[in-house]
């Protein structure tokens, strides 16, 4: 016997009123991915023949996000008839005609379910030859969810929505997770019977369950082992809770892989981050957007990495980096700000109160204190003295600064780009370098110092400074 075909329908057309947001609910991110993105990442692991996403509210915005992340899904537009039942109905109509396999329905706002759970639901449904299989959960607070109403035999009789439930039904703690498997043909037939005659004036998908039972069809219920994974997101409180749950899951995954995470409660790691064994993450650290950290590196405390690569045994403390590459054994921080296009070579250093942008800094080179290095190429073994600045912007255009190997600049050097410092060159303290410096040269731009003896006593007589000066010279 050949396996039934599988179609997955992801519901993402609802307005998400309770979020009170300009952003469509299903596009709110947790762990670096949109809610619907999580659902699709999971769905795509199930080997379905087709994945459809039903859209309507803020359709163009949702479609643009889907096309960027999941160009392979089929977009289906829901019409003005509201409700999850209608959403599934239009999705069924969009399937290849005569499709008679199994249909897995997922909600775009239930992001934490794992592929294994869904696969087990589909397998169980097939093994039981059920007309429909519902995923349920037993929760402490069922407020807002549809309730699973069982008959005297303990079989599901129907699902009643919160707003349509009487007091006894509301007390039921078994809820509908909004995830189901249906046989396509039966689903199609029963959806045709569903009306909008209910408290919300919507076509409920959940009505189908009662209709199937009335027609003596077999409906199975699978109680989820991991209750938290079934949580749906309808408001910002649930959004934060789901983000926390997912983060805990990600943190534990990396801990099992050999990463030390000192304070899981204040460490946030996106879903697509990669950490090597023996990485140490210190408190209050955010590692986001496909960042990677190599073995032995220490990140944190108080650090944010966005799309950043940290090399082996490097250290990044109390700093922020975006689209940066930090070499092996390099050190960054405290209080460094690495902007897009920063690369720091092996064993290099970017220190306190330093900002870098689009700067390639070579192996062993150091920018230790109070600097801005932007649009610059810095060779190997360079030391930029405290407060060295690349003046890359002339008010109209940005220009590059090129610094050769083994260059040392004096404190408070201003490198007015475009400018080139040859290998081994040096600058005096306070130099304002507007012309190229040849290899091996020392650039001085500050006038020699002149001391005017007795100036204070003469011009500031009677001040504390004058008193101190007199006392000092009398000694
Ligand atoms: C739904 C279920 C409820 C279940 C809960 C689980 C129904 C009638 N109720 O309630 O039994 O306990 O999910 O989380 O199904 N959507 C559309 N088109 C629409 C309306 C909604 O695509 O016209 C989408 C939404 O974008 C969302 C999903 O369907 O992704 C669920 O809709 P929502 O309004 O959140 O339903 P709930 O009230 O949570
Ligand atoms: Ca919901």
PDB file of N, CA and C in Angstrom, residues 420-462:
ATOM      1  N   UNK A 420      47.316  57.457   3.547  1.00  0.00           N
ATOM      2  CA  UNK A 420      48.029  56.184   3.614  1.00  0.00           C
ATOM      3  C   UNK A 420      49.222  56.313   4.512  1.00  0.00           C
ATOM      4  N   UNK A 421      49.403  55.372   5.407  1.00  0.00           N
ATOM      5  CA  UNK A 421      50.606  55.337   6.235  1.00  0.00           C
ATOM      6  C   UNK A 421      51.397  54.099   5.827  1.00  0.00           C
ATOM      7  N   UNK A 422      52.641  54.312   5.367  1.00  0.00           N
ATOM      8  CA  UNK A 422      53.454  53.186   4.914  1.00  0.00           C
ATOM      9  C   UNK A 422      53.881  52.312   6.077  1.00  0.00           C
ATOM     10  N   UNK A 423      54.385  51.132   5.749  1.00  0.00           N
ATOM     11  CA  UNK A 423      54.770  50.165   6.780  1.00  0.00           C
ATOM     12  C   UNK A 423      55.756  50.780   7.754  1.00  0.00           C
ATOM     13  N   UNK A 424      55.594  50.478   9.031  1.00  0.00           N
ATOM     14  CA  UNK A 424      56.529  50.902  10.056  1.00  0.00           C
ATOM     15  C   UNK A 424      56.476  52.388  10.384  1.00  0.00           C
ATOM     16  N   UNK A 425      55.589  53.154   9.760  1.00  0.00           N
ATOM     17  CA  UNK A 425      55.534  54.597  10.001  1.00  0.00           C
ATOM     18  C   UNK A 425      55.045  54.884  11.418  1.00  0.00           C
ATOM     19  N   UNK A 426      55.358  56.117  11.868  1.00  0.00           N
ATOM     20  CA  UNK A 426      54.896  56.545  13.197  1.00  0.00           C
ATOM     21  C   UNK A 426      54.337  57.955  13.096  1.00  0.00           C
ATOM     22  N   UNK A 427      53.481  58.293  14.047  1.00  0.00           N
ATOM     23  CA  UNK A 427      52.997  59.678  14.114  1.00  0.00           C
ATOM     24  C   UNK A 427      53.231  60.188  15.528  1.00  0.00           C
ATOM     25  N   UNK A 428      53.469  61.495  15.650  1.00  0.00           N
ATOM     26  CA  UNK A 428      53.625  62.096  16.966  1.00  0.00           C
ATOM     27  C   UNK A 428      52.272  62.279  17.629  1.00  0.00           C
ATOM     28  N   UNK A 429      52.298  62.449  18.955  1.00  0.00           N
ATOM     29  CA  UNK A 429      51.047  62.669  19.681  1.00  0.00           C
ATOM     30  C   UNK A 429      50.329  63.891  19.122  1.00  0.00           C
ATOM     31  N   UNK A 430      49.055  63.773  18.958  1.00  0.00           N
ATOM     32  CA  UNK A 430      48.255  64.913  18.510  1.00  0.00           C
ATOM     33  C   UNK A 430      48.391  65.235  17.032  1.00  0.00           C
ATOM     34  N   UNK A 431      49.063  64.388  16.263  1.00  0.00           N
ATOM     35  CA  UNK A 431      49.255  64.684  14.840  1.00  0.00           C
ATOM     36  C   UNK A 431      47.923  64.692  14.102  1.00  0.00           C
ATOM     37  N   UNK A 432      47.787  65.643  13.188  1.00  0.00           N
ATOM     38  CA  UNK A 432      46.633  65.650  12.285  1.00  0.00           C
ATOM     39  C   UNK A 432      47.193  65.349  10.897  1.00  0.00           C
ATOM     40  N   UNK A 433      47.021  64.100  10.463  1.00  0.00           N
ATOM     41  CA  UNK A 433      47.734  63.616   9.281  1.00  0.00           C
ATOM     42  C   UNK A 433      46.855  63.783   8.050  1.00  0.00           C
ATOM     43  N   UNK A 434      47.232  64.729   7.178  1.00  0.00           N
ATOM     44  CA  UNK A 434      46.436  64.997   5.974  1.00  0.00           C
ATOM     45  C   UNK A 434      47.133  64.500   4.717  1.00  0.00           C
ATOM     46  N   UNK A 435      48.432  64.199   4.832  1.00  0.00           N
ATOM     47  CA  UNK A 435      49.190  63.721   3.672  1.00  0.00           C
ATOM     48  C   UNK A 435      49.717  62.328   3.969  1.00  0.00           C
ATOM     49  N   UNK A 436      49.927  61.561   2.921  1.00  0.00           N
ATOM     50  CA  UNK A 436      50.455  60.214   3.106  1.00  0.00           C
ATOM     51  C   UNK A 436      51.782  60.274   3.876  1.00  0.00           C
ATOM     52  N   UNK A 437      52.030  59.240   4.662  1.00  0.00           N
ATOM     53  CA  UNK A 437      53.292  59.138   5.395  1.00  0.00           C
ATOM     54  C   UNK A 437      54.066  57.971   4.783  1.00  0.00           C
ATOM     55  N   UNK A 438      55.279  58.223   4.300  1.00  0.00           N
ATOM     56  CA  UNK A 438      56.028  57.122   3.675  1.00  0.00           C
ATOM     57  C   UNK A 438      56.423  56.063   4.708  1.00  0.00           C
ATOM     58  N   UNK A 439      56.718  54.880   4.219  1.00  0.00           N
ATOM     59  CA  UNK A 439      57.151  53.796   5.095  1.00  0.00           C
ATOM     60  C   UNK A 439      58.333  54.276   5.940  1.00  0.00           C
ATOM     61  N   UNK A 440      58.280  53.967   7.225  1.00  0.00           N
ATOM     62  CA  UNK A 440      59.409  54.254   8.100  1.00  0.00           C
ATOM     63  C   UNK A 440      59.527  55.706   8.537  1.00  0.00           C
ATOM     64  N   UNK A 441      58.644  56.589   8.091  1.00  0.00           N
ATOM     65  CA  UNK A 441      58.752  58.007   8.465  1.00  0.00           C
ATOM     66  C   UNK A 441      58.013  58.288   9.772  1.00  0.00           C
ATOM     67  N   UNK A 442      58.406  59.378  10.447  1.00  0.00           N
ATOM     68  CA  UNK A 442      57.671  59.875  11.608  1.00  0.00           C
ATOM     69  C   UNK A 442      56.945  61.145  11.175  1.00  0.00           C
ATOM     70  N   UNK A 443      55.652  61.174  11.334  1.00  0.00           N
ATOM     71  CA  UNK A 443      54.879  62.366  10.940  1.00  0.00           C
ATOM     72  C   UNK A 443      54.591  63.207  12.181  1.00  0.00           C
ATOM     73  N   UNK A 444      55.030  64.493  12.116  1.00  0.00           N
ATOM     74  CA  UNK A 444      54.780  65.425  13.216  1.00  0.00           C
ATOM     75  C   UNK A 444      54.013  66.606  12.638  1.00  0.00           C
ATOM     76  N   UNK A 445      52.949  67.008  13.258  1.00  0.00           N
ATOM     77  CA  UNK A 445      52.221  68.159  12.708  1.00  0.00           C
ATOM     78  C   UNK A 445      51.980  69.205  13.778  1.00  0.00           C
ATOM     79  N   UNK A 446      52.385  68.915  15.011  1.00  0.00           N
ATOM     80  CA  UNK A 446      52.110  69.855  16.096  1.00  0.00           C
ATOM     81  C   UNK A 446      53.336  70.746  16.267  1.00  0.00           C
ATOM     82  N   UNK A 447      53.133  72.083  16.427  1.00  0.00           N
ATOM     83  CA  UNK A 447      54.241  73.032  16.588  1.00  0.00           C
ATOM     84  C   UNK A 447      55.015  72.696  17.860  1.00  0.00           C
ATOM     85  N   UNK A 448      56.355  72.937  17.848  1.00  0.00           N
ATOM     86  CA  UNK A 448      57.148  72.654  19.051  1.00  0.00           C
ATOM     87  C   UNK A 448      56.595  73.441  20.241  1.00  0.00           C
ATOM     88  N   UNK A 449      56.728  72.892  21.425  1.00  0.00           N
ATOM     89  CA  UNK A 449      56.174  73.522  22.630  1.00  0.00           C
ATOM     90  C   UNK A 449      57.048  74.688  23.060  1.00  0.00           C
ATOM     91  N   UNK A 450      56.441  75.784  23.521  1.00  0.00           N
ATOM     92  CA  UNK A 450      57.151  76.968  24.012  1.00  0.00           C
ATOM     93  C   UNK A 450      56.648  77.191  25.436  1.00  0.00           C
ATOM     94  N   UNK A 451      57.533  77.310  26.441  1.00  0.00           N
ATOM     95  CA  UNK A 451      57.094  77.592  27.811  1.00  0.00           C
ATOM     96  C   UNK A 451      57.359  79.051  28.131  1.00  0.00           C
ATOM     97  N   UNK A 452      56.372  79.805  28.529  1.00  0.00           N
ATOM     98  CA  UNK A 452      56.574  81.213  28.908  1.00  0.00           C
ATOM     99  C   UNK A 452      56.691  81.255  30.422  1.00  0.00           C
ATOM    100  N   UNK A 453      57.922  81.400  30.902  1.00  0.00           N
ATOM    101  CA  UNK A 453      58.188  81.352  32.343  1.00  0.00           C
ATOM    102  C   UNK A 453      57.474  82.495  33.055  1.00  0.00           C
ATOM    103  N   UNK A 454      56.934  82.219  34.234  1.00  0.00           N
ATOM    104  CA  UNK A 454      56.345  83.249  35.096  1.00  0.00           C
ATOM    105  C   UNK A 454      55.011  83.802  34.624  1.00  0.00           C
ATOM    106  N   UNK A 455      54.428  83.177  33.616  1.00  0.00           N
ATOM    107  CA  UNK A 455      53.197  83.714  33.022  1.00  0.00           C
ATOM    108  C   UNK A 455      52.047  83.767  34.040  1.00  0.00           C
ATOM    109  N   UNK A 456      51.938  82.769  34.870  1.00  0.00           N
ATOM    110  CA  UNK A 456      50.810  82.686  35.815  1.00  0.00           C
ATOM    111  C   UNK A 456      50.930  83.765  36.886  1.00  0.00           C
ATOM    112  N   UNK A 457      52.120  83.869  37.472  1.00  0.00           N
ATOM    113  CA  UNK A 457      52.290  84.884  38.529  1.00  0.00           C
ATOM    114  C   UNK A 457      52.033  86.288  37.996  1.00  0.00           C
ATOM    115  N   UNK A 458      52.417  86.475  36.715  1.00  0.00           N
ATOM    116  CA  UNK A 458      52.252  87.806  36.139  1.00  0.00           C
ATOM    117  C   UNK A 458      50.799  88.090  35.775  1.00  0.00           C
ATOM    118  N   UNK A 459      50.136  87.117  35.188  1.00  0.00           N
ATOM    119  CA  UNK A 459      48.790  87.373  34.644  1.00  0.00           C
ATOM    120  C   UNK A 459      47.647  86.897  35.538  1.00  0.00           C
ATOM    121  N   UNK A 460      47.993  86.113  36.542  1.00  0.00           N
ATOM    122  CA  UNK A 460      46.924  85.585  37.416  1.00  0.00           C
ATOM    123  C   UNK A 460      47.304  85.798  38.870  1.00  0.00           C
ATOM    124  N   UNK A 461      47.887  86.906  39.142  1.00  0.00           N
ATOM    125  CA  UNK A 461      48.378  87.171  40.500  1.00  0.00           C
ATOM    126  C   UNK A 461      47.244  87.005  41.512  1.00  0.00           C
ATOM    127  N   UNK A 462      47.575  86.408  42.649  1.00  0.00           N
ATOM    128  CA  UNK A 462      46.593  86.272  43.729  1.00  0.00           C
ATOM    129  C   UNK A 462      45.697  85.052  43.612  1.00  0.00           C
TER     130      UNK A 462
END
